[in-house]
Coordinates of C-alpha atoms in Angstrom, one line a residue:
Chain A
M149 CA 4.3 -34.0 -28.0
K150 CA 3.4 -31.7 -30.9
K151 CA 5.7 -29.0 -29.4
L152 CA 8.5 -31.5 -29.0
L153 CA 8.1 -32.7 -32.7
F154 CA 8.2 -29.1 -33.9
G155 CA 11.2 -28.4 -31.8
A156 CA 12.9 -31.5 -33.1
V157 CA 12.3 -30.5 -36.7
L158 CA 13.5 -27.0 -36.1
L159 CA 16.7 -28.1 -34.3
I160 CA 17.6 -30.6 -37.0
A161 CA 16.9 -28.2 -39.8
L162 CA 19.1 -25.6 -38.0
V163 CA 22.0 -28.1 -37.6
F164 CA 21.7 -29.1 -41.3
A165 CA 21.3 -25.6 -42.7
M166 CA 24.2 -24.0 -40.8
P167 CA 27.1 -25.2 -43.1
L168 CA 25.4 -23.4 -46.0
V169 CA 26.1 -20.1 -44.5
L170 CA 29.3 -20.8 -42.4
S171 CA 32.9 -20.4 -43.5
D172 CA 35.4 -23.2 -43.0
F173 CA 36.5 -21.7 -39.7
G174 CA 32.9 -21.3 -38.7
I175 CA 32.1 -24.9 -39.4
N176 CA 35.1 -25.9 -37.2
L177 CA 33.9 -23.6 -34.4
A178 CA 30.4 -24.9 -34.6
T179 CA 31.6 -28.5 -34.4
E180 CA 33.5 -27.7 -31.2
I181 CA 30.4 -25.9 -29.9
Y182 CA 28.2 -29.0 -30.4
I183 CA 30.7 -31.0 -28.3
M184 CA 30.9 -28.5 -25.6
A185 CA 27.1 -28.1 -25.7
I186 CA 26.8 -31.8 -24.9
F187 CA 29.3 -31.4 -22.0
A188 CA 27.6 -28.3 -20.7
M189 CA 24.2 -30.0 -20.9
S190 CA 25.6 -32.9 -18.8
L191 CA 26.6 -30.5 -16.1
G192 CA 23.4 -28.5 -16.5
L193 CA 21.5 -31.7 -15.8
I194 CA 22.9 -32.3 -12.3
M195 CA 23.0 -28.6 -11.5
G196 CA 19.6 -27.5 -12.7
Y197 CA 17.6 -30.7 -12.2
A198 CA 19.2 -32.3 -9.2
G199 CA 20.8 -29.3 -7.4
M200 CA 24.3 -30.9 -7.4
V201 CA 27.1 -28.5 -8.3
S202 CA 30.2 -30.4 -9.4
L203 CA 33.6 -28.8 -9.9
G204 CA 35.1 -32.0 -11.2
H205 CA 33.1 -32.7 -14.3
A206 CA 36.0 -32.3 -16.6
G207 CA 37.2 -35.5 -15.0
F208 CA 34.6 -37.5 -16.9
F209 CA 35.3 -35.6 -20.0
G210 CA 38.9 -36.6 -19.7
I211 CA 38.0 -40.2 -19.1
G212 CA 36.0 -40.3 -22.3
A213 CA 38.7 -38.6 -24.3
Y214 CA 41.5 -40.9 -23.0
T215 CA 39.3 -43.9 -23.6
V216 CA 39.3 -43.1 -27.3
A217 CA 42.9 -42.1 -27.3
V218 CA 44.3 -45.1 -25.3
I219 CA 42.0 -48.0 -26.2
G220 CA 41.7 -46.6 -29.8
Q221 CA 45.2 -47.6 -30.4
H222 CA 44.1 -51.3 -30.2
V223 CA 40.4 -51.1 -31.2
A224 CA 39.2 -49.4 -34.3
N225 CA 35.4 -49.8 -34.0
T226 CA 33.9 -46.4 -33.4
Y227 CA 30.7 -47.7 -32.0
L228 CA 32.6 -49.8 -29.5
L229 CA 34.9 -47.0 -28.5
L230 CA 32.0 -44.5 -28.0
L231 CA 30.2 -47.2 -26.0
L232 CA 33.3 -47.9 -23.9
A233 CA 33.7 -44.2 -23.2
V234 CA 30.1 -43.9 -22.0
V235 CA 30.2 -47.1 -20.0
I236 CA 33.6 -46.4 -18.3
S237 CA 32.8 -42.8 -17.4
G238 CA 29.4 -43.9 -16.2
L239 CA 30.8 -46.7 -14.1
I240 CA 33.3 -44.3 -12.5
A241 CA 30.5 -41.8 -11.8
L242 CA 28.4 -44.6 -10.3
V243 CA 31.2 -45.8 -8.0
T244 CA 32.4 -42.4 -6.8
G245 CA 28.8 -41.1 -6.8
V246 CA 27.8 -43.6 -4.1
V247 CA 30.2 -41.8 -1.8
F248 CA 29.8 -38.3 -3.1
I249 CA 26.0 -38.1 -3.0
R250 CA 26.1 -38.9 0.7
T251 CA 27.5 -35.4 1.2
S252 CA 25.9 -32.1 0.4
K253 CA 26.5 -28.6 -0.6
F254 CA 30.1 -27.5 -0.1
Y255 CA 31.2 -31.0 0.6
F256 CA 30.0 -32.2 -2.7
L257 CA 31.6 -29.3 -4.5
M258 CA 34.9 -29.8 -2.8
I259 CA 35.0 -33.6 -3.2
T260 CA 34.2 -33.4 -6.9
L261 CA 36.8 -30.8 -7.3
A262 CA 39.4 -33.0 -5.6
F263 CA 38.2 -35.9 -7.8
G264 CA 38.6 -34.0 -11.0
Q265 CA 42.0 -32.8 -10.0
L266 CA 43.0 -36.4 -9.0
L267 CA 42.2 -37.6 -12.6
Y268 CA 44.2 -34.7 -13.9
V269 CA 47.2 -35.7 -11.9
L270 CA 46.7 -39.4 -12.9
F271 CA 46.6 -38.6 -16.6
W272 CA 49.7 -36.5 -16.0
Q273 CA 51.6 -39.2 -14.1
L274 CA 50.6 -42.4 -16.0
K275 CA 53.1 -41.4 -18.6
T276 CA 53.5 -44.9 -20.1
W277 CA 49.8 -44.9 -21.2
T278 CA 48.9 -41.3 -21.5
G279 CA 52.1 -39.5 -22.6
G280 CA 52.1 -37.5 -19.4
A281 CA 52.2 -33.7 -19.7
D282 CA 52.9 -33.8 -23.4
G283 CA 49.6 -35.5 -24.1
M284 CA 49.0 -38.0 -26.9
S285 CA 47.7 -37.9 -30.4
V286 CA 44.5 -39.9 -31.2
S287 CA 45.1 -42.6 -33.8
A288 CA 41.5 -43.8 -33.9
V289 CA 39.5 -42.4 -36.8
M290 CA 35.7 -42.1 -36.8
N291 CA 34.0 -44.7 -38.9
F292 CA 30.4 -45.7 -38.6
G293 CA 30.6 -48.3 -41.3
F294 CA 30.3 -46.1 -44.3
G295 CA 33.8 -44.7 -44.7
E296 CA 36.1 -42.7 -42.5
I297 CA 34.9 -39.4 -41.4
V298 CA 37.7 -36.9 -41.4
S299 CA 36.5 -33.9 -43.4
P300 CA 35.4 -30.8 -41.4
N301 CA 31.9 -31.1 -42.8
G302 CA 31.7 -34.8 -42.0
L303 CA 32.7 -34.2 -38.4
Y304 CA 30.3 -31.2 -38.2
Y305 CA 27.3 -33.4 -39.1
V306 CA 28.4 -36.2 -36.7
M307 CA 28.8 -33.8 -33.8
G308 CA 25.6 -31.9 -34.7
L309 CA 23.7 -35.2 -34.8
A310 CA 25.2 -36.3 -31.5
F311 CA 24.1 -33.0 -29.9
V312 CA 20.5 -33.3 -31.2
I313 CA 20.3 -37.0 -30.0
S314 CA 21.8 -36.1 -26.6
Y315 CA 19.4 -33.2 -26.2
F316 CA 16.3 -35.4 -27.0
L317 CA 17.5 -38.2 -24.8
L318 CA 17.9 -35.7 -21.9
H319 CA 14.5 -34.2 -22.7
L320 CA 12.9 -37.6 -22.5
F321 CA 14.7 -38.3 -19.1
V322 CA 13.8 -34.9 -17.6
E323 CA 10.1 -35.3 -18.6
S324 CA 10.0 -39.0 -17.4
P325 CA 8.7 -39.9 -14.0
A326 CA 12.2 -40.5 -12.8
G327 CA 13.2 -37.0 -14.0
R328 CA 10.3 -35.4 -12.3
I329 CA 11.1 -37.1 -9.0
T330 CA 14.7 -36.0 -9.3
R331 CA 13.5 -32.4 -9.7
G332 CA 11.3 -33.0 -6.7
V333 CA 14.3 -34.1 -4.7
M334 CA 16.1 -30.9 -5.6
E335 CA 13.1 -28.8 -4.4
N336 CA 12.5 -30.7 -1.2
E337 CA 14.5 -33.7 -0.3
A338 CA 12.8 -34.5 2.9
R339 CA 9.3 -34.4 1.3
M340 CA 10.3 -36.8 -1.5
S341 CA 11.8 -39.1 1.0
A342 CA 8.7 -39.0 3.1
L343 CA 6.7 -39.8 0.0
G344 CA 8.6 -43.1 -0.1
H345 CA 11.1 -42.3 -2.9
N346 CA 14.6 -43.6 -2.5
V347 CA 16.2 -40.2 -2.8
R348 CA 19.7 -41.4 -3.0
A349 CA 19.0 -43.8 -5.8
Y350 CA 17.6 -41.0 -7.9
K351 CA 20.5 -38.7 -7.2
L352 CA 22.9 -41.5 -8.1
L353 CA 21.0 -42.2 -11.3
V354 CA 21.2 -38.6 -12.5
Y355 CA 24.8 -38.2 -11.4
T356 CA 25.7 -41.4 -13.3
L357 CA 23.8 -40.3 -16.4
S358 CA 25.5 -36.9 -16.3
G359 CA 28.9 -38.5 -15.9
S360 CA 28.4 -40.8 -18.9
L361 CA 27.2 -38.0 -21.0
A362 CA 30.3 -35.9 -20.1
G363 CA 32.3 -39.0 -21.1
L364 CA 30.6 -39.1 -24.5
A365 CA 31.4 -35.5 -25.0
G366 CA 35.0 -36.2 -24.1
A367 CA 35.2 -39.1 -26.6
L368 CA 33.7 -37.0 -29.4
Y369 CA 36.3 -34.3 -28.5
A370 CA 39.1 -36.8 -28.9
Y371 CA 37.9 -37.6 -32.4
F372 CA 37.5 -33.9 -33.2
N373 CA 40.8 -32.6 -31.8
V374 CA 42.9 -35.8 -32.6
F375 CA 45.0 -34.9 -29.5
V376 CA 44.3 -35.2 -25.8
S377 CA 46.2 -33.9 -22.8
P378 CA 45.7 -33.8 -19.0
D379 CA 44.3 -30.3 -19.3
L380 CA 41.0 -31.8 -20.4
S381 CA 40.5 -32.8 -16.8
S382 CA 41.8 -29.7 -15.0
W383 CA 39.6 -27.8 -12.6
M384 CA 40.0 -24.8 -14.9
F385 CA 38.1 -26.7 -17.5
S386 CA 35.6 -27.9 -15.0
G387 CA 35.1 -24.2 -14.1
Q388 CA 34.8 -23.3 -17.7
V389 CA 31.9 -25.7 -18.3
M390 CA 30.3 -24.4 -15.1
V391 CA 30.5 -20.9 -16.5
M392 CA 29.0 -22.1 -19.8
A393 CA 26.1 -23.7 -18.0
I394 CA 25.5 -20.6 -15.8
I395 CA 25.8 -17.9 -18.5
G396 CA 23.3 -19.9 -20.6
G397 CA 21.0 -20.5 -17.7
V398 CA 20.7 -23.4 -15.3
G399 CA 17.3 -25.1 -14.9
T400 CA 16.7 -25.7 -18.6
L401 CA 18.3 -28.1 -21.0
L402 CA 19.1 -25.7 -23.8
G403 CA 20.4 -23.0 -21.5
P404 CA 23.8 -24.6 -20.9
A405 CA 24.1 -25.5 -24.6
L406 CA 23.5 -21.8 -25.5
G407 CA 26.0 -20.8 -22.9
A408 CA 28.6 -23.2 -24.4
S409 CA 28.2 -21.6 -27.8
I410 CA 28.6 -18.1 -26.5
F411 CA 31.6 -19.1 -24.4
I412 CA 33.4 -21.0 -27.2
Y413 CA 32.7 -18.1 -29.6
L414 CA 34.0 -15.5 -27.0
Q415 CA 37.1 -17.6 -26.2
N416 CA 38.0 -17.9 -29.9
F417 CA 37.4 -14.2 -30.5
M418 CA 39.4 -13.1 -27.4
S419 CA 42.3 -15.4 -27.9
T420 CA 43.1 -13.7 -31.2
Y421 CA 43.7 -10.5 -29.3
T422 CA 45.3 -11.6 -26.0
E423 CA 46.7 -14.6 -24.3
R424 CA 45.4 -13.4 -20.9
W425 CA 42.3 -15.6 -21.4
P426 CA 42.3 -16.9 -17.7
M427 CA 42.1 -13.3 -16.5
I428 CA 39.3 -12.4 -18.9
M429 CA 37.4 -15.4 -17.8
G430 CA 38.0 -14.5 -14.2
V431 CA 36.7 -10.9 -14.7
L432 CA 33.7 -12.4 -16.6
L433 CA 32.9 -14.6 -13.7
V434 CA 33.1 -11.9 -11.2
A435 CA 31.0 -9.5 -13.3
L436 CA 28.5 -12.3 -13.8
V437 CA 28.1 -12.7 -10.1
L438 CA 27.9 -9.0 -9.4
A439 CA 25.3 -8.5 -12.2
G440 CA 23.8 -11.8 -11.1
K441 CA 20.3 -12.3 -12.6
G442 CA 20.1 -15.9 -13.7
G443 CA 21.4 -16.9 -17.2
L444 CA 20.7 -15.8 -20.7
I445 CA 17.9 -18.2 -21.3
H446 CA 16.1 -16.8 -18.3
W447 CA 16.4 -13.3 -19.8
L448 CA 15.0 -14.7 -23.0
Q449 CA 12.1 -16.4 -21.2
H450 CA 11.5 -13.3 -19.2
G451 CA 11.4 -11.2 -22.4
R452 CA 9.0 -13.7 -24.1
R453 CA 6.8 -13.7 -21.0
L454 CA 6.7 -9.9 -21.1
L455 CA 5.6 -10.0 -24.7
V456 CA 3.0 -12.7 -24.0
S457 CA 1.6 -10.9 -21.0
R458 CA 1.3 -7.7 -22.9
K459 CA -0.9 -9.5 -25.4
R460 CA -3.1 -11.1 -22.8
T461 CA -3.0 -8.6 -20.0
G462 CA -3.5 -9.7 -16.4
E463 CA -2.2 -13.2 -16.9
A464 CA 0.0 -14.2 -14.0
V465 CA 3.6 -14.9 -14.5
S466 CA 4.0 -18.3 -13.0
Q467 CA 7.2 -19.8 -14.1
Q468 CA 10.0 -18.4 -11.9
P469 CA 13.7 -19.0 -12.9
V470 CA 15.6 -21.2 -10.5
K471 CA 17.0 -19.1 -7.7
K472 CA 20.7 -19.4 -8.0
G473 CA 21.4 -19.3 -4.3
E474 CA 19.4 -22.5 -3.8
A475 CA 21.1 -24.4 -6.5
V476 CA 23.9 -25.7 -4.3
H477 CA 22.7 -28.7 -2.2
Chain B
M228 CA 65.2 -46.9 10.2
S229 CA 66.8 -43.5 10.1
A230 CA 65.6 -43.0 6.5
I231 CA 62.1 -43.7 7.7
L232 CA 62.5 -41.2 10.6
A233 CA 63.7 -38.5 8.2
Q234 CA 60.8 -39.3 5.9
L235 CA 58.4 -39.0 8.8
L236 CA 59.7 -35.6 9.6
T237 CA 59.3 -34.5 6.0
G238 CA 55.8 -35.8 6.1
V239 CA 54.9 -34.0 9.3
A240 CA 56.5 -30.8 8.0
Y241 CA 54.4 -31.0 4.8
G242 CA 51.5 -31.8 7.0
M243 CA 52.0 -28.6 9.1
L244 CA 52.2 -26.6 5.9
Y245 CA 48.9 -28.1 4.8
F246 CA 47.5 -27.4 8.3
M247 CA 48.4 -23.8 8.1
I248 CA 46.7 -23.3 4.7
A249 CA 43.7 -25.6 5.6
A250 CA 43.2 -23.7 8.9
G251 CA 42.6 -20.5 7.0
L252 CA 40.3 -22.2 4.6
T253 CA 38.3 -23.9 7.4
I254 CA 38.1 -20.9 9.6
I255 CA 36.6 -18.8 6.8
L256 CA 34.3 -21.8 5.9
G257 CA 33.3 -22.4 9.5
V258 CA 32.7 -18.8 10.6
M259 CA 31.4 -17.2 7.4
N260 CA 30.2 -20.2 5.4
V261 CA 32.2 -19.2 2.4
V262 CA 34.3 -21.6 0.4
N263 CA 37.2 -19.6 -0.7
L264 CA 38.5 -21.2 -3.9
A265 CA 41.0 -18.4 -4.2
H266 CA 42.7 -19.6 -1.1
G267 CA 45.4 -21.6 -2.9
T268 CA 46.1 -18.6 -5.1
L269 CA 46.6 -16.4 -2.0
F270 CA 49.1 -19.0 -0.9
M271 CA 50.9 -18.7 -4.2
L272 CA 50.8 -15.0 -4.1
G273 CA 52.3 -14.9 -0.7
A274 CA 55.3 -16.9 -1.9
Y275 CA 55.8 -14.7 -5.0
I276 CA 55.6 -11.5 -3.0
A277 CA 58.2 -12.7 -0.6
F278 CA 60.3 -13.8 -3.5
T279 CA 60.3 -10.3 -4.9
F280 CA 61.3 -8.7 -1.6
I281 CA 64.1 -11.3 -1.1
N282 CA 65.4 -10.5 -4.5
D283 CA 65.5 -6.9 -3.5
E284 CA 68.0 -7.9 -0.8
L285 CA 65.5 -7.8 2.1
S286 CA 65.9 -10.5 4.7
F287 CA 63.7 -13.6 4.7
W288 CA 62.0 -12.5 7.9
I289 CA 61.1 -9.0 6.8
S290 CA 59.9 -10.4 3.4
L291 CA 57.8 -12.9 5.3
L292 CA 56.2 -10.1 7.4
L293 CA 55.6 -7.9 4.3
A294 CA 54.1 -10.8 2.4
V295 CA 51.7 -11.8 5.3
F296 CA 50.7 -8.2 5.7
L297 CA 50.0 -7.7 2.0
T298 CA 48.0 -10.8 1.6
A299 CA 46.0 -9.8 4.7
V300 CA 45.3 -6.4 3.2
L301 CA 44.2 -8.1 -0.1
G302 CA 41.9 -10.4 1.9
L303 CA 40.4 -7.3 3.6
V304 CA 39.8 -5.5 0.3
L305 CA 38.3 -8.7 -1.3
E306 CA 36.0 -9.2 1.6
K307 CA 34.8 -5.6 1.7
W308 CA 34.2 -5.2 -2.0
L309 CA 33.4 -8.6 -3.4
I310 CA 32.6 -11.2 -0.8
K311 CA 30.3 -9.1 1.4
P312 CA 27.5 -8.8 -1.2
V313 CA 27.3 -12.6 -1.7
Y314 CA 27.0 -13.8 1.9
G315 CA 24.4 -16.6 2.1
K316 CA 24.5 -17.2 -1.6
E317 CA 26.6 -20.3 -2.0
L318 CA 26.8 -20.6 -5.8
E319 CA 27.7 -17.0 -6.1
Q320 CA 30.5 -17.3 -3.6
V321 CA 31.9 -20.3 -5.5
L322 CA 31.8 -18.5 -8.8
L323 CA 33.2 -15.3 -7.4
T324 CA 36.2 -16.9 -5.6
F325 CA 36.8 -19.2 -8.6
G326 CA 36.9 -16.1 -10.8
L327 CA 39.2 -14.4 -8.4
S328 CA 41.6 -17.3 -8.4
F329 CA 41.9 -17.1 -12.2
I330 CA 42.5 -13.4 -12.0
I331 CA 45.2 -13.6 -9.3
A332 CA 46.9 -16.7 -10.8
D333 CA 47.1 -15.1 -14.2
T334 CA 48.4 -11.9 -12.7
V335 CA 51.1 -13.8 -11.0
E336 CA 52.0 -15.5 -14.3
W337 CA 52.0 -12.1 -16.0
I338 CA 54.3 -10.5 -13.5
W339 CA 56.6 -13.3 -12.5
G340 CA 56.5 -15.5 -15.6
T341 CA 56.1 -19.3 -15.8
E342 CA 59.6 -20.5 -14.9
M343 CA 60.2 -22.3 -11.6
H344 CA 61.6 -20.4 -8.6
T345 CA 62.5 -21.4 -5.0
L346 CA 62.7 -19.3 -2.0
P347 CA 66.1 -19.6 -0.3
T348 CA 66.1 -21.2 3.2
P349 CA 67.0 -18.4 5.7
D350 CA 70.6 -18.6 6.9
L351 CA 69.5 -19.1 10.5
L352 CA 67.7 -22.3 9.6
S353 CA 69.9 -23.8 7.0
G354 CA 71.9 -26.9 7.8
S355 CA 70.6 -29.9 9.7
L356 CA 70.5 -31.4 13.1
S357 CA 71.8 -34.9 13.6
I358 CA 70.2 -37.0 16.3
G359 CA 71.7 -40.4 16.5
S360 CA 72.4 -41.4 12.9
T361 CA 69.5 -39.4 11.5
E362 CA 69.9 -36.0 9.9
F363 CA 67.0 -33.6 10.4
P364 CA 67.0 -30.5 8.2
V365 CA 66.5 -27.6 10.7
Y366 CA 64.1 -25.7 8.4
R367 CA 61.6 -28.7 8.5
L368 CA 61.8 -28.8 12.2
F369 CA 61.1 -25.0 12.2
V370 CA 58.0 -25.5 10.0
V371 CA 56.7 -28.2 12.4
L372 CA 57.3 -25.8 15.3
V373 CA 55.4 -23.0 13.6
G374 CA 52.5 -25.3 12.8
C375 CA 52.3 -26.4 16.5
L376 CA 52.4 -22.8 17.7
L377 CA 49.6 -21.9 15.3
A378 CA 47.5 -24.7 16.5
W379 CA 48.1 -23.6 20.1
L380 CA 47.3 -20.0 19.1
L381 CA 44.0 -21.0 17.4
W382 CA 43.0 -23.1 20.5
Y383 CA 43.8 -20.2 22.8
L384 CA 42.0 -17.6 20.6
E385 CA 38.9 -19.8 20.3
T386 CA 38.6 -20.9 24.0
K387 CA 40.2 -18.2 26.1
T388 CA 39.5 -14.8 24.5
R389 CA 36.5 -12.6 24.0
I390 CA 37.0 -12.5 20.2
G391 CA 36.9 -16.3 20.2
A392 CA 33.7 -16.3 22.1
I393 CA 32.1 -13.8 19.7
I394 CA 33.1 -15.9 16.8
R395 CA 31.8 -19.1 18.3
A396 CA 28.5 -17.4 19.1
G397 CA 28.5 -15.8 15.7
V398 CA 28.7 -19.2 14.0
D399 CA 25.6 -20.4 15.9
D400 CA 23.4 -17.3 15.9
R401 CA 24.6 -14.4 14.0
A402 CA 21.4 -12.3 14.5
M403 CA 21.7 -12.7 18.3
V404 CA 25.3 -11.7 18.5
S405 CA 24.5 -8.7 16.3
A406 CA 21.7 -7.7 18.6
L407 CA 24.1 -7.8 21.5
G408 CA 25.9 -4.9 19.9
V409 CA 28.8 -6.8 18.3
N410 CA 29.8 -5.5 14.9
V411 CA 29.5 -8.9 13.1
G412 CA 30.5 -7.4 9.8
L413 CA 33.8 -6.2 11.3
V414 CA 34.4 -9.6 12.8
F415 CA 33.8 -11.3 9.5
T416 CA 36.2 -8.9 7.7
G417 CA 38.8 -9.6 10.3
V418 CA 38.3 -13.4 10.0
F419 CA 38.7 -13.2 6.2
A420 CA 41.8 -11.1 6.4
F421 CA 43.2 -13.5 9.1
G422 CA 42.5 -16.5 6.8
A423 CA 44.2 -14.7 3.9
A424 CA 47.2 -13.9 6.1
L425 CA 47.5 -17.6 7.0
A426 CA 47.5 -18.5 3.3
G427 CA 50.2 -15.9 2.7
L428 CA 52.2 -17.2 5.7
S429 CA 52.1 -20.8 4.6
G430 CA 53.0 -19.7 1.1
V431 CA 56.2 -18.0 2.2
L432 CA 57.1 -20.9 4.6
G433 CA 56.3 -23.4 1.9
G434 CA 58.5 -21.5 -0.7
P435 CA 61.8 -23.2 0.4
L436 CA 60.1 -26.6 0.7
I437 CA 58.0 -27.0 -2.4
G438 CA 59.2 -24.2 -4.7
M439 CA 57.1 -21.9 -6.8
Y440 CA 55.6 -22.7 -10.2
T441 CA 52.4 -22.1 -12.1
G442 CA 49.7 -24.5 -11.1
M443 CA 51.0 -24.8 -7.5
D444 CA 47.9 -23.0 -6.3
N445 CA 45.6 -25.7 -7.7
E446 CA 47.7 -28.5 -6.2
I447 CA 47.7 -26.9 -2.8
L448 CA 44.0 -26.0 -2.9
V449 CA 43.1 -29.6 -3.7
T450 CA 45.3 -30.9 -1.0
S451 CA 43.8 -28.5 1.5
L452 CA 40.3 -29.3 0.4
I453 CA 41.0 -33.0 1.0
V454 CA 42.4 -32.1 4.4
V455 CA 39.3 -30.1 5.3
V456 CA 37.0 -32.9 4.0
I457 CA 38.9 -35.5 6.0
G458 CA 39.0 -33.4 9.1
G459 CA 35.4 -32.2 9.0
L460 CA 34.0 -29.0 7.7
G461 CA 34.8 -26.0 9.9
S462 CA 36.8 -27.9 12.5
W463 CA 40.4 -26.7 12.7
K464 CA 41.2 -29.6 15.0
G465 CA 40.1 -31.9 12.3
S466 CA 42.3 -30.0 9.9
F467 CA 45.3 -30.5 12.2
I468 CA 44.9 -34.3 12.3
G469 CA 43.8 -34.5 8.7
A470 CA 46.8 -32.4 7.5
I471 CA 49.4 -34.4 9.3
A472 CA 47.8 -37.7 8.0
V473 CA 47.8 -36.4 4.5
G474 CA 51.3 -35.0 4.7
V475 CA 52.7 -38.3 6.1
I476 CA 50.8 -40.6 3.7
E477 CA 51.7 -38.5 0.7
T478 CA 55.4 -38.4 1.6
F479 CA 55.6 -42.2 2.1
G480 CA 53.4 -42.7 -0.9
K481 CA 55.8 -40.7 -3.0
V482 CA 58.6 -43.0 -1.9
W483 CA 56.8 -46.3 -2.4
F484 CA 54.4 -45.6 -5.2
P485 CA 55.8 -42.5 -6.9
S486 CA 53.0 -42.0 -9.4
L487 CA 50.1 -42.9 -7.2
S488 CA 50.6 -40.9 -4.0
M489 CA 47.7 -38.6 -4.8
L490 CA 45.5 -41.5 -5.5
I491 CA 46.2 -43.0 -2.1
V492 CA 45.4 -39.8 -0.4
F493 CA 42.2 -39.6 -2.3
L494 CA 41.2 -43.2 -1.5
I495 CA 41.8 -42.5 2.2
M496 CA 39.4 -39.5 1.9
M497 CA 36.8 -41.7 0.2
M498 CA 37.2 -44.3 3.0
V499 CA 36.8 -41.6 5.7
L500 CA 33.7 -40.4 4.0
I501 CA 32.2 -43.9 3.7
V502 CA 32.5 -44.3 7.5
R503 CA 31.8 -40.6 8.5
P504 CA 30.3 -38.5 5.7
Q505 CA 30.8 -35.4 7.8
G506 CA 34.5 -35.9 8.2
L507 CA 36.4 -37.0 11.4
F508 CA 35.5 -34.0 13.5
G509 CA 32.7 -32.5 11.5
R510 CA 29.4 -31.5 13.0
E511 CA 26.4 -33.8 12.2
V512 CA 24.5 -31.4 10.0
V513 CA 26.5 -29.1 7.6

């Protein structure tokens, strides 16, 4: 608990202190990073804590974004819109999840991919509501009851706060009995089942949670970007968030968030030089696999463990990073 | 009535196209346990390669052969250099083939640009056949014929030849087959190249039907994944039935509910999964 409190203070202080040193461009970038960090954490949750690898997570992101864009034309209340985004994406995750979680491994991956791409096509084809391929601008403005939030700094603080809150909520879930059972299911489904736990219910719970969190990220993105398009649900975007989660390190909460920040930074940096971003991402992915040693956060943990073990020699290194080959179930 | 018959033929022709690409996907999946997410991109690449040769005044058939050959060679190279190190590591395979699909798709965009192209229908197969009051485009009949031939060939290879026996045995017990002196690595390379060749073949044959554009690789990949899921993992017979079903449903869906055809196909996949989570012809445990 003490550690958690310390972490909380540190994280909040970091979020609040950043604008002091960042340029305008940097603040904008950091705002986007917070949103993507929430998105990456939502995928990291099912990948790293439940062993479910989804390639359609951008579908939920798109649902959240379009909720704000479409319903926001008629409803102005920000609380209501964010709630709707979370509830709608959560409900869709719940309904589809009932079928998806009956499958495993490749099947789950392929079905989620098809699901995400289906939403992409739907957003594309429901032209009357979504503007089709041209996308639509977002008319809703963020307002929590004390004035409209439109300035870059204002948006920065909102997204920063949303990130911190999401992180601690996820932390609470992961450390809760339900979270521990979910992790047990990932390690050994048959054993948890034999212990009398309803394995499917826990899988469905965590999938629904993850979907609604991705929806929240999408809704925040709609406010941030003031424009949404079907690309928000494309499988390319699903793949990007998977890359974020993996380069950061799956199996921890902050790993995917870290990965998101590196990814977004790299993307912005690269796109000033070349428009061949998909190719760079592809090469990055292939290189990542061939170098293949967990994510960045595991390297950090490994480094810290090395330091610690040097201080107290002979102490066994107990905590192993998640073996990536076992992450797909 | 005749309109419905013509639609049905179109649906079956699309279905055969889906079968050709899904067969490659499912053979690689069934034999090697690799999900090749770059499969749709190989389909696209096949079509674009043939497009270049046809623009160089080569005939459709020679371009077809060259495109199939080149995609097979690419499949061989990919398997040797990149896929081989990640056998048995599912997440790595997914990431790797996902990355490859980006690289190949972006290369295609780089070389051929983003505008739409179509492959010309070969002269021999242009025109249509009228049976009663219904007009059937010859090319679509031809695609159906090729699909049926491929299904027969796969059945023959699997059940009547030594290579089929080796592959069937390899799926069940790789170590045992290896111990019997069969070079399993070579068989796997061959299977992957064969799958890539099938993707290239269906890409060229699909060129005159569905055209070529950026993003086609994603569409075809998703459709073939749905086909594989409906049919059952690793079962090409399931792919055959699933592909025809998807092709026909999609074609009629496009006529009756233009913007929702994809949704209908997806809902059917969901329904199949509710009843049989392993797909129509899938094995019990995957």
